Each structure stands twice: as structure tokens, then as C-alpha cells.
Amino acid sequence: SGWFDDQAETRNETELLLENGKILRPDRLILKNNKAIVIDYKTGDEDLAHEKQVREYGTVLSQMGFSETALYLFYPQLSKTLEVAT
């Protein structure tokens, strides 16, 4: 339900610039109050590298001051959504 909250700010492929100059680009960010939801769309099979990637997004968002983060991987070809533990 939080994915479609019309009171939340939604950003697609927004860039997160890290102190070291690295840029992260999550597919979809949903921001409301101090909560951030990350949704990353993937093709192919599940891969632990995908989980590592969204965890990195969560870490950066926590450092930015979001007290709550929820991380998801969505595999459209598999019709599967996975919640990734932070």
C-alpha cells in the first residue's frame, strides 16, 4: 500500500551522490516523513548481488537521516517481489 501513497514523494532513477563521488541510482524511491521505500526492478533470476545492491541504497538513505527504510526487489518476469532485510 505504501508503494502507491499519493501523499508520498516518488522519485524514479534519482541519483544519490556519495562523498567519494560514487553515484547510486535506485529504480524507485518513495519518501514520506522519515521513511524511505526502495524498489529495484530486476530481470533474470534472483541473485545475491541484487540484495547487496539494495542494502547499499538502504545504508545511504539511513545516513541521509531516514529513520525507517524498506527494501524490495521486483522481478517482473518471475512475478516475484522480495523484501530485503536491512
Tab-separated table of C-alpha atoms in Angstrom, residues 1-82:
chain	number	residue	atom	x	y	z
A	1	SER	CA	0.000	0.000	0.000
A	2	GLY	CA	2.893	2.396	0.685
A	3	TRP	CA	4.024	1.987	-2.900
A	4	PHE	CA	1.033	3.987	-4.136
A	5	ASP	CA	0.542	6.571	-1.379
A	6	ASP	CA	-0.425	9.819	-3.096
A	7	GLN	CA	0.854	11.761	-0.062
A	8	ALA	CA	4.388	10.394	-0.553
A	9	GLU	CA	7.088	11.791	-2.803
A	10	THR	CA	8.075	9.351	-5.539
A	11	ARG	CA	11.331	9.565	-7.451
A	12	ASN	CA	12.348	7.328	-10.324
A	13	GLU	CA	16.039	6.721	-11.034
A	14	THR	CA	17.128	9.623	-8.867
A	15	GLU	CA	20.841	9.902	-8.227
A	16	LEU	CA	22.338	9.578	-4.760
A	17	LEU	CA	25.786	11.166	-4.742
A	18	LEU	CA	28.160	9.704	-2.172
A	19	GLU	CA	31.030	11.570	-0.512
A	20	ASN	CA	33.550	9.557	-2.542
A	21	GLY	CA	31.937	10.653	-5.811
A	22	LYS	CA	30.181	7.354	-6.462
A	23	ILE	CA	26.625	7.647	-7.742
A	24	LEU	CA	23.860	5.219	-6.810
A	25	ARG	CA	20.643	5.163	-8.807
A	26	PRO	CA	17.777	3.160	-7.290
A	27	ASP	CA	14.952	2.463	-9.723
A	28	ARG	CA	12.219	3.859	-7.473
A	29	LEU	CA	12.266	5.753	-4.178
A	30	ILE	CA	9.155	6.508	-2.187
A	31	LEU	CA	9.700	9.067	0.556
A	32	LYS	CA	7.302	10.105	3.287
A	33	ASN	CA	8.208	11.760	6.552
A	34	ASN	CA	11.276	9.854	7.785
A	35	LYS	CA	10.511	6.671	5.872
A	36	ALA	CA	12.082	5.577	2.591
A	37	ILE	CA	10.976	2.669	0.438
A	38	VAL	CA	13.359	1.415	-2.242
A	39	ILE	CA	12.116	-0.702	-5.139
A	40	ASP	CA	14.628	-2.061	-7.603
A	41	TYR	CA	13.426	-3.860	-10.734
A	42	LYS	CA	15.494	-6.783	-11.955
A	43	THR	CA	15.427	-9.095	-14.940
A	44	GLY	CA	16.572	-12.666	-14.959
A	45	ASP	CA	16.980	-14.875	-11.931
A	46	GLU	CA	17.365	-13.887	-8.308
A	47	ASP	CA	20.920	-13.007	-7.376
A	48	LEU	CA	22.539	-12.223	-4.032
A	49	ALA	CA	24.305	-9.281	-5.720
A	50	HIS	CA	20.870	-7.686	-6.198
A	51	GLU	CA	20.252	-7.887	-2.444
A	52	LYS	CA	23.668	-6.392	-1.725
A	53	GLN	CA	22.891	-3.523	-4.089
A	54	VAL	CA	19.587	-2.552	-2.431
A	55	ARG	CA	21.135	-2.890	1.029
A	56	GLU	CA	23.697	-0.307	-0.048
A	57	TYR	CA	20.841	2.006	-1.025
A	58	GLY	CA	19.304	1.463	2.416
A	59	THR	CA	22.575	2.248	4.171
A	60	VAL	CA	22.950	5.506	2.257
A	61	LEU	CA	19.359	6.530	2.975
A	62	SER	CA	19.886	5.840	6.690
A	63	GLN	CA	22.985	8.028	6.597
A	64	MET	CA	20.857	10.731	4.952
A	65	GLY	CA	18.570	10.719	8.003
A	66	PHE	CA	15.748	8.365	7.059
A	67	SER	CA	14.931	6.504	10.253
A	68	GLU	CA	12.972	3.753	8.509
A	69	THR	CA	13.852	2.029	5.272
A	70	ALA	CA	12.104	-0.784	3.446
A	71	LEU	CA	13.933	-2.507	0.605
A	72	TYR	CA	12.359	-4.521	-2.195
A	73	LEU	CA	13.451	-6.358	-5.312
A	74	PHE	CA	10.852	-6.855	-8.006
A	75	TYR	CA	11.352	-9.483	-10.715
A	76	PRO	CA	8.587	-8.846	-13.296
A	77	GLN	CA	9.478	-11.875	-15.429
A	78	LEU	CA	9.189	-14.115	-12.373
A	79	SER	CA	6.135	-12.262	-10.990
A	80	LYS	CA	8.027	-12.119	-7.706
A	81	THR	CA	8.644	-9.424	-5.097
A	82	LEU	CA	11.228	-9.931	-2.361
